[in-house]
Amino acid sequence: MATTLTINGKKTQVDAAEGTPLLWVLRDHLKMTGTKFGCSVGQCGSCTVHLDGNPVRSCILPHDQLGDAQITTIEGAATTAAEAIREAWIAADVPQCGYCQSGQIMTATALLESNPNPSDDDIDEAMNGNLCRCATYLSIRRGIKDAAKRLA
Amino acid sequence: MFQKHFAPPPAASTALDPSSPLSRRGFMKTSGVFVLAVSLVGRLQAQEKDVAGALTQVAGGDATPSLWISIEPDGTVKITCHRSEMGQQTWTAMGQIVADELDADWQDVKIIQALGHPKYGDQNTDGSRSVRYNFHRLRVAGAAMRSMLEAAAAAHWGIAASECHANLGQVTRDGSRDRLSYGELAEAAGKLEVPAEADVQLKSRDQWRYIGKPIPSLTVPKIVRGQGTFGIDVDRPNMVHAVVARPPQVFGEIETVDDSQAKAVKGVLQTVRLPKPAAPALFQPLGGIAVVATDTWAAISGRKKLAITWNKGPNAGYNSDTYREQLEATARQPGKVERNRGDAPTAISNSKRTVTAEYYVPNLSHSQMEPVNATAEWNGDKLEVWACVQDPQNTRGVLAGFFEISPENITVNATWLGGAFGRKSKPDFAVEAAFISREVGRPVKVTWTREDDLQHGYYHAVSAQRFEAALAENGDCTALLNRVVYPSIGSTFAPGFNTPANWELGLGASDIPFNTPNLRTEAGEAEAHVRIGWLRSVTNIQQVFALYSFVAEMAHAAGRDPKDYLLDLIGEPRLIDPKTEGADYPNYDASLDDYPIDTGRLAHVGKTAAKMAGWGRKLPKGHGLGIAVHRSFVCYVATVIEVKVSPDGTLSIPGIWLAVDAGTIVNTRHAVAQMEGGTIFGLSNALYGEITAKDGAIEQANFPDWRLMRMAESPEALEVEIVDSTERPGGLGEPATPVAAPALANAIFAATGKRIRSLPILGPTGTKLDLG
Ligand code: FES
Ligand code: FES
């Protein structure tokens, strides 16, 4: 069943089975592999994308129930907040293996977009759904603060 | 090959060759049954070596410049990295070493990931050894290339090479403005003879541009844009996707299967039965049945519709609770003596003051964020695999053995690894992909779901340990007895391997660095019922948790400060050799001449971390400090943890102070990252990590049954101090992990008086310490 999605500003046709999560439509059908698979149950945050600007878990989001919503993935995230996060991430080498980092960046970007000057607690709360087995949490905290400064 | 620790280990091996994984950790020495593969390996290595020259035999292996470096006409310096990139920044580190001696401009450096091939020597990216094994030879390769570029320039200008000097991608002519770029010189330089090692001039330390500096990562700029290819991102024309329903029990098998409902799922193409493995497990697939589909989700959906009855096989009696009792009972009986000084048992039974404690650490899962996966494609009898493997060379050997084809017909591409921690040096998933691909006649990507990854792993061994000590009147420890019991990693590779291997004991049990007059390490027997494998820092996890918890217990019994007591036990600066006391001690495959156990360095990191933490300062109510020190992977780490425990048992970690002496460090920034990551890895396991089995099947399915530390639970601050050192480089990927758990447990004791002897502390659902 063909569905039309709006991904990174472009209307895109996909033909995936009913109920297929957006994650697999992105990765397997559209070959947009920046969005990662970690658990499929909404627990790890690796698959985080933005839906109308809000961070969501694409692994538990049926692609055929999204209507006209604007989907933004790591490949398309280009707001000033997203770029500030990238600069901060590069400046301090926040990632280790990097596998969780698309999700971390998408969540952190959404945080800065709604809260340009987050406190430690705000950061912990916003980022708590994103697991990182390399345990870059302290670097991420520092990186978000650095990005906030870059935006100020 | 272990006499000379720099000699390259064997190249390829087969799936049925138990030496392959274990040789890397010194197994060949311990057991005659493993020697089988050597002659085969030698032959392959001879056949496959396609490079020759004066630098093929330097310490660490082949340093022939063309093996590692190619310079393009435009000046791009391509450096081959034969180790797998999994977040430890080996691309950057290997690049720094070569580029420094080559005097390349860092902007020109591009990393090429090596295929799996014996010509590179050891590619097994585990054991925290990439820098240690390759530091010298990659320096030689870079420096030799530099001198060849200088010689090419000298020939061009018709002057002596001594009048030419390489500098940041150019060779300049002394006393003139003449210069030639590396790009211009590369072709001519490539035709020159490779110099002998004696003629290669390495830089002095003060000339290093990149080594020892916080050079930014070469991977991060791609990562932040979602670029770069992890195993799971591989795509091939005409590729299909598979997931596998594996037997819940190791060596279980399908009794009956009805796949008709699965095949009715949209996108499902077919199913493929996998062969049942014969013991030992090695790196064979576990068997079961694959569902092949047009996308991953269809394969997962199809798998849910399989109707399977399983024969549970020989491991169905494995239950974690009863197994624990067995381990603990064994730990109370005398075991096999693995190291002995004096007569600890007699001293303890004659002592008026004794301390006894038992510790327990459960099975653990690697749970790297990228579940294992692999893509395979056959072209006639040629096989190509793309996979997130820590050892593409061994993967190639395992595939060759499994399919009984020549390694020359197999190409293994190592992708980026989304975390690994030891799981991805066990390439069973690559064999699965190759098998299924051959059956369906198309490229196939096998993806393990999180459930698969948690339930079919190579688990960190569950363990019980018992410590007994005699204390003198003044509280000094006069005798120490340490008994360890856990299923050995050897069990995965050889039937009946029921006692810890020498190298497993050498990770915190047979290498205890204390000066106590009576000291004994014993090991008990334990049979494995799941696949046991190495996980970041391996048996250091349980052995160091128990050892440094017990030190604090002795200090408490003696009424002394735990940090002072610990430093007293370590004693005066001296070199220790456990072999003189009967231990078959492999020292992380390093010679004790090159890498001695130096108690001075150990005490120094301990004192440094204590000072950083302000040890002895007045703490707020509910706070406590704990300390642990340890040498692992020939690197010394001390960690002090401050905990805060509120009256209701809520635990937080206001601060951690860590001092590390890893000898010469290539990248200080990434060293700090490994200290942070390794520490939290250890804390996460200690607080939350537990894999359990019921009737032989793993009970945890996904997050959060298996729980990882999250950001809000992470330490508020973690300070790292790197000891300035010119010693040989040690490991950095693992040594921060072992000390985290005992430092934490000791801090909790200091804060609350509650002694943790059984992990995990909180488990999958706990939020508060039980202070009762
Ligand atoms: S893959 Fe979506 S939250 Fe884990
Ligand atoms: S950077 Fe490796 S999982 Fe987060």
Coordinates of C-alpha atoms in Angstrom, one line a residue, chain B residues 160-617:
Chain B
A160 CA 72.5 14.1 -0.8
A161 CA 69.5 12.9 1.2
S162 CA 70.9 14.6 4.2
E163 CA 70.3 17.9 2.6
C164 CA 66.6 17.2 2.3
H165 CA 64.0 17.4 5.0
A166 CA 60.4 16.3 5.2
N167 CA 58.0 18.7 6.9
L168 CA 54.2 18.6 6.9
G169 CA 53.7 17.0 3.5
Q170 CA 56.6 18.5 1.7
V171 CA 60.3 17.8 1.3
T172 CA 62.4 21.0 1.4
R173 CA 66.0 21.4 0.3
D174 CA 68.3 22.9 2.9
G175 CA 69.4 26.4 2.3
S176 CA 66.9 27.0 -0.5
R177 CA 63.2 27.6 -1.2
D178 CA 62.9 24.4 -3.2
R179 CA 60.3 22.1 -2.2
L180 CA 58.4 19.1 -3.5
S181 CA 55.1 17.8 -2.2
Y182 CA 54.6 14.3 -1.0
G183 CA 52.1 13.9 -3.8
E184 CA 54.8 14.8 -6.4
L185 CA 57.3 12.5 -4.8
A186 CA 55.2 9.5 -4.1
E187 CA 55.6 7.6 -7.3
A188 CA 59.4 7.9 -7.3
A189 CA 59.6 7.1 -3.6
G190 CA 57.6 4.0 -4.1
K191 CA 60.2 2.7 -6.4
L192 CA 63.0 3.0 -3.9
E193 CA 64.2 0.2 -1.7
V194 CA 62.7 0.0 1.7
P195 CA 65.4 0.9 4.3
A196 CA 66.5 -1.5 7.0
E197 CA 65.2 -0.7 10.5
A198 CA 68.6 0.3 11.6
D199 CA 68.6 3.1 9.0
V200 CA 65.1 4.3 9.9
Q201 CA 65.3 7.4 12.1
L202 CA 62.4 7.6 14.5
K203 CA 61.5 11.0 15.9
S204 CA 62.4 11.9 19.4
R205 CA 59.5 12.5 21.8
D206 CA 59.9 16.3 21.7
Q207 CA 59.5 16.2 17.9
W208 CA 56.1 14.5 18.0
R209 CA 53.4 16.6 16.4
Y210 CA 50.4 14.3 16.8
I211 CA 51.3 11.6 19.3
G212 CA 50.3 12.5 22.8
K213 CA 48.1 15.3 21.6
P214 CA 44.3 15.6 21.8
I215 CA 43.8 15.3 18.1
P216 CA 40.1 15.4 17.1
S217 CA 38.4 12.2 16.0
L218 CA 38.3 11.3 12.3
T219 CA 34.9 9.7 12.7
V220 CA 32.9 12.3 14.6
P221 CA 32.4 14.7 11.7
K222 CA 30.6 11.9 9.8
I223 CA 28.7 10.6 12.8
V224 CA 27.0 13.9 13.5
R225 CA 25.5 13.9 10.1
G226 CA 24.3 10.3 10.3
Q227 CA 27.0 9.3 7.8
G228 CA 29.5 6.5 8.0
T229 CA 28.6 2.8 7.6
F230 CA 28.0 0.6 10.5
G231 CA 27.4 -3.1 9.8
I232 CA 23.6 -2.6 10.0
D233 CA 23.8 0.1 7.3
V234 CA 25.3 -2.1 4.6
D235 CA 23.3 -2.3 1.5
R236 CA 23.9 -4.5 -1.6
P237 CA 22.0 -4.7 -4.9
N238 CA 19.3 -7.3 -4.7
M239 CA 19.8 -7.7 -1.0
V240 CA 17.1 -9.3 1.2
H241 CA 16.8 -9.3 5.0
A242 CA 16.7 -12.1 7.5
V243 CA 16.1 -12.7 11.2
V244 CA 16.6 -16.0 12.8
A245 CA 14.5 -17.9 15.4
R246 CA 17.2 -19.6 17.5
P247 CA 16.8 -22.4 20.0
P248 CA 16.2 -20.8 23.4
Q249 CA 18.8 -23.2 24.9
V250 CA 22.3 -23.6 23.6
F251 CA 22.4 -26.9 21.7
G252 CA 18.7 -27.1 21.7
E253 CA 17.1 -27.8 18.3
I254 CA 13.9 -27.6 16.4
E255 CA 11.6 -30.5 16.9
T256 CA 8.8 -29.4 14.6
V257 CA 8.2 -26.2 12.7
D258 CA 5.3 -24.9 10.7
D259 CA 6.3 -21.8 8.7
S260 CA 3.1 -21.5 6.6
Q261 CA 1.8 -18.5 8.6
A262 CA 5.1 -16.9 8.5
K263 CA 5.3 -17.2 4.7
A264 CA 1.9 -15.6 4.4
V265 CA 3.2 -12.4 5.9
K266 CA 3.6 -9.7 3.3
G267 CA 7.2 -9.4 2.3
V268 CA 8.3 -12.8 3.5
L269 CA 10.1 -14.7 0.8
Q270 CA 11.2 -18.0 2.4
T271 CA 12.6 -19.7 5.4
V272 CA 15.9 -21.4 5.8
R273 CA 16.8 -24.0 8.4
L274 CA 20.2 -23.6 10.0
P275 CA 22.3 -26.5 10.9
K276 CA 22.5 -27.6 14.6
P277 CA 25.9 -26.9 15.9
A278 CA 28.0 -29.7 17.5
A279 CA 29.7 -29.0 20.8
P280 CA 31.8 -27.1 21.5
A281 CA 30.0 -23.9 20.5
L282 CA 33.0 -22.0 19.0
F283 CA 31.7 -19.4 16.6
Q284 CA 29.1 -21.6 15.0
P285 CA 25.6 -20.4 14.5
L286 CA 23.2 -21.7 17.1
G287 CA 20.9 -23.3 14.6
G288 CA 17.1 -22.6 14.3
I289 CA 15.3 -21.2 11.3
A290 CA 15.7 -17.9 9.4
V291 CA 12.9 -15.9 7.9
V292 CA 14.0 -14.1 4.8
A293 CA 12.0 -11.1 3.6
T294 CA 12.1 -7.9 1.6
D295 CA 12.7 -5.8 4.7
T296 CA 13.7 -6.3 8.3
W297 CA 10.3 -5.6 9.7
A298 CA 8.6 -8.2 7.4
A299 CA 11.2 -10.7 8.6
I300 CA 10.5 -9.9 12.2
S301 CA 6.8 -10.1 11.6
G302 CA 7.2 -13.4 9.8
R303 CA 9.2 -14.8 12.6
K304 CA 6.4 -14.1 15.1
K305 CA 4.2 -16.4 13.0
L306 CA 6.5 -19.4 13.1
A307 CA 5.0 -22.3 15.1
I308 CA 8.0 -24.1 16.5
T309 CA 8.4 -26.8 19.2
W310 CA 11.9 -27.0 20.5
N311 CA 13.9 -29.8 21.8
K312 CA 15.6 -28.2 24.8
G313 CA 18.8 -30.1 24.6
P314 CA 21.4 -30.7 27.2
N315 CA 21.4 -27.3 28.9
A316 CA 17.8 -27.2 29.9
G317 CA 18.7 -27.8 33.5
Y318 CA 20.5 -24.5 33.8
N319 CA 18.8 -22.3 36.4
S320 CA 20.6 -19.2 37.7
D321 CA 19.4 -19.6 41.3
T322 CA 20.4 -23.2 41.8
Y323 CA 23.6 -22.7 39.8
R324 CA 24.5 -19.9 42.2
E325 CA 24.2 -22.2 45.1
Q326 CA 26.5 -24.7 43.4
L327 CA 29.1 -22.1 42.7
E328 CA 29.0 -20.9 46.3
A329 CA 29.3 -24.4 47.6
T330 CA 32.3 -25.0 45.5
A331 CA 33.9 -21.8 46.7
R332 CA 33.7 -23.1 50.2
Q333 CA 35.8 -26.2 49.4
P334 CA 39.5 -26.1 48.8
G335 CA 40.3 -25.7 45.1
K336 CA 43.2 -26.1 42.8
V337 CA 46.1 -23.9 44.0
E338 CA 47.0 -21.4 41.3
R339 CA 49.5 -19.3 43.2
N340 CA 51.1 -19.8 46.6
R341 CA 53.2 -17.9 49.0
G342 CA 53.8 -19.2 52.5
D343 CA 50.9 -21.1 54.0
A344 CA 47.8 -19.0 54.0
P345 CA 45.3 -21.8 55.1
T346 CA 47.3 -22.7 58.2
A347 CA 48.0 -19.1 59.1
I348 CA 44.3 -18.3 58.8
S349 CA 43.2 -21.3 60.9
N350 CA 45.8 -20.4 63.6
S351 CA 44.8 -16.7 63.6
K352 CA 42.8 -15.2 66.4
R353 CA 41.4 -12.5 64.0
T354 CA 40.0 -13.5 60.7
V355 CA 37.9 -12.0 58.0
T356 CA 35.8 -14.0 55.6
A357 CA 33.5 -12.8 52.8
E358 CA 31.8 -14.2 49.8
Y359 CA 31.0 -12.3 46.6
Y360 CA 28.7 -13.0 43.7
V361 CA 28.6 -11.5 40.2
P362 CA 25.9 -12.7 37.7
N363 CA 26.1 -13.3 34.0
L364 CA 26.3 -10.1 32.0
S365 CA 25.5 -9.0 28.5
H366 CA 27.6 -6.8 26.2
S367 CA 24.5 -5.1 24.9
Q368 CA 26.4 -2.8 22.6
M369 CA 23.9 -0.4 21.0
E370 CA 24.3 -1.9 17.5
P371 CA 23.0 -5.4 17.8
V372 CA 25.1 -7.9 15.9
N373 CA 24.4 -8.2 12.2
A374 CA 26.1 -9.1 9.0
T375 CA 25.7 -9.0 5.3
A376 CA 26.9 -11.8 3.0
E377 CA 27.0 -12.3 -0.8
W378 CA 28.2 -15.3 -2.8
N379 CA 29.5 -15.1 -6.3
G380 CA 30.0 -18.7 -7.4
D381 CA 32.4 -20.1 -4.8
K382 CA 33.6 -16.7 -3.7
L383 CA 32.1 -15.1 -0.6
E384 CA 32.1 -11.5 0.5
V385 CA 31.0 -10.4 3.9
W386 CA 30.4 -7.0 5.4
A387 CA 30.1 -7.0 9.1
C388 CA 30.7 -5.2 12.4
V389 CA 33.4 -7.6 13.5
Q390 CA 36.3 -6.9 15.8
D391 CA 38.5 -9.3 13.9
P392 CA 37.8 -9.5 10.2
Q393 CA 40.8 -11.8 9.7
N394 CA 39.6 -14.4 12.2
T395 CA 36.1 -14.0 10.7
R396 CA 37.6 -15.0 7.4
G397 CA 39.2 -18.0 8.9
V398 CA 36.0 -19.1 10.7
L399 CA 34.1 -18.8 7.4
A400 CA 36.7 -20.7 5.5
G401 CA 36.5 -23.5 8.1
F402 CA 32.7 -23.6 8.2
F403 CA 32.2 -23.6 4.4
E404 CA 35.4 -25.6 3.7
I405 CA 36.6 -23.1 1.2
S406 CA 40.0 -21.4 0.8
P407 CA 40.3 -18.1 2.7
E408 CA 41.5 -16.6 -0.6
N409 CA 38.0 -16.9 -1.8
I410 CA 36.7 -14.9 1.1
T411 CA 36.7 -11.2 1.5
V412 CA 35.7 -9.8 4.9
N413 CA 35.0 -6.1 5.2
A414 CA 35.0 -4.6 8.7
T415 CA 32.5 -1.9 8.9
W416 CA 32.3 0.6 11.8
L417 CA 31.1 -1.1 14.9
G418 CA 28.3 0.4 16.9
G419 CA 29.9 -0.6 20.2
A420 CA 31.4 -4.1 20.6
F421 CA 32.9 -4.7 24.0
G422 CA 34.0 -8.2 23.0
R423 CA 30.7 -9.4 21.5
K424 CA 31.8 -8.6 18.0
S425 CA 35.0 -10.6 18.1
K426 CA 32.7 -13.7 18.1
P427 CA 31.6 -13.8 14.4
D428 CA 28.8 -16.4 14.7
F429 CA 26.5 -13.8 13.1
A430 CA 28.7 -13.5 10.0
V431 CA 28.5 -17.3 9.5
E432 CA 24.7 -17.1 9.8
A433 CA 24.6 -14.5 7.1
A434 CA 26.8 -16.4 4.8
F435 CA 24.9 -19.6 5.3
I436 CA 21.5 -18.0 4.6
S437 CA 22.8 -16.1 1.6
R438 CA 24.1 -19.3 0.1
E439 CA 20.7 -21.0 0.6
V440 CA 18.7 -18.1 -0.9
G441 CA 21.2 -17.3 -3.7
R442 CA 21.1 -13.6 -3.0
P443 CA 22.9 -11.1 -0.8
V444 CA 21.4 -11.3 2.7
K445 CA 21.6 -9.1 5.7
V446 CA 21.0 -10.9 9.0
T447 CA 19.9 -8.5 11.8
W448 CA 19.7 -9.6 15.4
T449 CA 16.9 -7.9 17.3
R450 CA 17.7 -6.6 20.7
E451 CA 15.9 -9.7 22.1
D452 CA 18.2 -11.9 20.0
D453 CA 21.3 -10.0 21.1
L454 CA 20.3 -10.4 24.8
Q455 CA 19.2 -14.0 24.7
H456 CA 21.8 -15.6 22.5
G457 CA 25.0 -13.9 23.6
Y458 CA 28.4 -15.0 24.7
Y459 CA 27.8 -14.0 28.3
H460 CA 30.3 -12.8 30.9
A461 CA 30.7 -15.6 33.4
V462 CA 28.6 -15.8 36.5
S463 CA 30.9 -16.2 39.5
A464 CA 31.3 -16.9 43.2
Q465 CA 34.3 -15.9 45.2
R466 CA 35.4 -16.4 48.7
F467 CA 38.1 -14.5 50.5
E468 CA 39.6 -15.4 53.9
A469 CA 42.2 -13.4 55.7
A470 CA 44.2 -13.5 59.0
L471 CA 44.8 -10.2 60.7
A472 CA 47.6 -9.6 63.1
E473 CA 47.1 -7.8 66.5
N474 CA 47.7 -4.5 64.8
G475 CA 45.3 -5.2 62.0
D476 CA 47.9 -6.0 59.3
C477 CA 46.9 -8.7 56.9
T478 CA 49.2 -11.7 57.5
A479 CA 47.5 -14.2 55.2
L480 CA 45.1 -13.9 52.3
L481 CA 43.2 -16.7 50.6
N482 CA 41.2 -16.1 47.4
R483 CA 39.1 -18.7 45.8
V484 CA 37.4 -18.1 42.5
V485 CA 34.7 -20.2 40.8
Y486 CA 33.2 -19.5 37.4
P487 CA 32.7 -21.2 34.1
S488 CA 35.7 -20.6 31.9
I489 CA 35.6 -19.0 28.5
G490 CA 37.5 -22.1 27.5
S491 CA 34.2 -24.0 27.8
T492 CA 33.0 -22.3 24.7
F493 CA 35.9 -23.7 22.8
A494 CA 36.7 -27.1 24.3
P495 CA 34.5 -29.7 25.9
G496 CA 35.1 -30.3 29.6
F497 CA 37.0 -27.0 30.1
N498 CA 35.7 -26.6 33.6
T499 CA 38.3 -24.5 35.5
P500 CA 39.4 -21.0 34.8
A501 CA 42.3 -20.6 32.3
N502 CA 45.6 -19.2 33.4
W503 CA 44.9 -15.9 31.6
E504 CA 41.5 -15.6 33.2
L505 CA 43.1 -16.0 36.6
G506 CA 45.8 -13.5 35.6
L507 CA 43.1 -10.8 35.4
G508 CA 42.9 -9.9 39.1
A509 CA 43.3 -13.3 40.9
S510 CA 46.8 -14.7 40.4
D511 CA 48.3 -11.2 40.1
I512 CA 47.4 -9.8 43.5
P513 CA 50.1 -7.2 44.2
F514 CA 50.1 -7.4 48.0
N515 CA 53.0 -7.9 50.2
T516 CA 51.2 -10.1 52.7
P517 CA 53.5 -12.9 53.9
N518 CA 51.0 -15.7 53.1
L519 CA 49.0 -15.6 49.9
R520 CA 47.1 -18.2 48.0
T521 CA 44.8 -18.1 45.0
E522 CA 42.7 -21.2 44.3
A523 CA 40.2 -22.0 41.6
G524 CA 37.2 -24.3 41.6
E525 CA 35.3 -26.1 38.9
A526 CA 32.2 -24.9 37.2
E527 CA 30.5 -26.3 34.1
A528 CA 29.1 -23.9 31.6
H529 CA 25.5 -24.0 30.3
V530 CA 25.5 -21.0 28.1
R531 CA 28.2 -19.7 25.8
I532 CA 30.7 -17.9 27.9
G533 CA 32.7 -15.1 26.3
W534 CA 34.9 -12.1 27.1
L535 CA 33.3 -8.8 27.9
R536 CA 35.1 -5.5 28.4
S537 CA 37.8 -6.2 31.0
V538 CA 36.7 -9.9 31.3
T539 CA 37.3 -11.7 34.6
N540 CA 38.8 -8.5 36.1
I541 CA 35.1 -7.6 36.5
Q542 CA 34.4 -10.1 39.3
Q543 CA 37.9 -10.7 40.5
V544 CA 38.6 -7.0 41.1
F545 CA 35.2 -6.3 42.5
A546 CA 35.8 -9.0 45.2
L547 CA 39.4 -8.2 45.8
Y548 CA 39.1 -4.5 46.5
S549 CA 35.8 -4.9 48.3
F550 CA 37.6 -7.4 50.6
V551 CA 40.5 -5.0 51.1
A552 CA 38.0 -2.4 52.5
E553 CA 36.4 -5.2 54.6
M554 CA 39.8 -6.0 56.1
A555 CA 40.5 -2.3 56.7
H556 CA 37.2 -2.0 58.5
A557 CA 37.9 -5.1 60.6
A558 CA 41.3 -3.6 61.4
G559 CA 39.8 -0.2 62.3
R560 CA 41.9 1.6 59.7
D561 CA 41.3 4.0 56.9
P562 CA 40.7 1.9 53.7
K563 CA 42.9 4.0 51.5
D564 CA 45.8 3.7 53.9
Y565 CA 45.2 0.1 54.4
L566 CA 45.2 -0.5 50.7
L567 CA 48.5 1.4 50.2
D568 CA 50.0 -0.6 53.0
L569 CA 49.1 -3.8 51.4
I570 CA 50.6 -2.7 48.1
G571 CA 53.7 -1.8 50.0
E572 CA 57.0 -0.5 48.8
P573 CA 57.7 0.1 45.1
R574 CA 58.9 -3.1 43.6
L575 CA 58.4 -5.4 40.6
I576 CA 56.2 -8.5 41.1
D577 CA 56.4 -11.8 39.2
P578 CA 53.6 -14.2 40.1
K579 CA 55.4 -16.9 38.2
T580 CA 57.9 -17.2 41.1
E581 CA 55.0 -18.3 43.3
G582 CA 53.6 -20.9 41.0
A583 CA 51.2 -18.9 38.9
D584 CA 51.1 -19.6 35.2
Y585 CA 50.8 -15.9 34.6
P586 CA 50.6 -14.6 31.0
N587 CA 50.7 -10.8 31.8
Y588 CA 48.2 -9.9 29.1
D589 CA 50.5 -11.5 26.5
A590 CA 53.3 -9.1 27.3
S591 CA 56.7 -9.9 28.7
L592 CA 57.3 -8.9 32.3
D593 CA 60.6 -7.3 31.1
D594 CA 58.7 -4.9 28.9
Y595 CA 55.7 -4.6 31.1
P596 CA 56.5 -5.4 34.7
I597 CA 53.9 -5.4 37.5
D598 CA 55.2 -2.2 39.2
T599 CA 53.7 -1.6 42.6
G600 CA 55.2 1.9 42.6
R601 CA 53.1 2.9 39.7
L602 CA 50.0 1.2 41.2
A603 CA 50.4 3.0 44.5
H604 CA 51.1 6.3 42.7
V605 CA 47.7 6.3 40.8
G606 CA 46.0 5.4 44.1
K607 CA 47.6 8.3 45.9
T608 CA 46.8 10.6 43.0
A609 CA 43.2 9.7 42.8
A610 CA 42.9 10.0 46.6
K611 CA 44.4 13.5 46.5
M612 CA 42.1 14.5 43.6
A613 CA 39.1 13.4 45.7
G614 CA 40.3 15.2 48.8
W615 CA 40.4 11.9 50.6
G616 CA 39.9 12.4 54.3
R617 CA 37.9 15.6 54.0

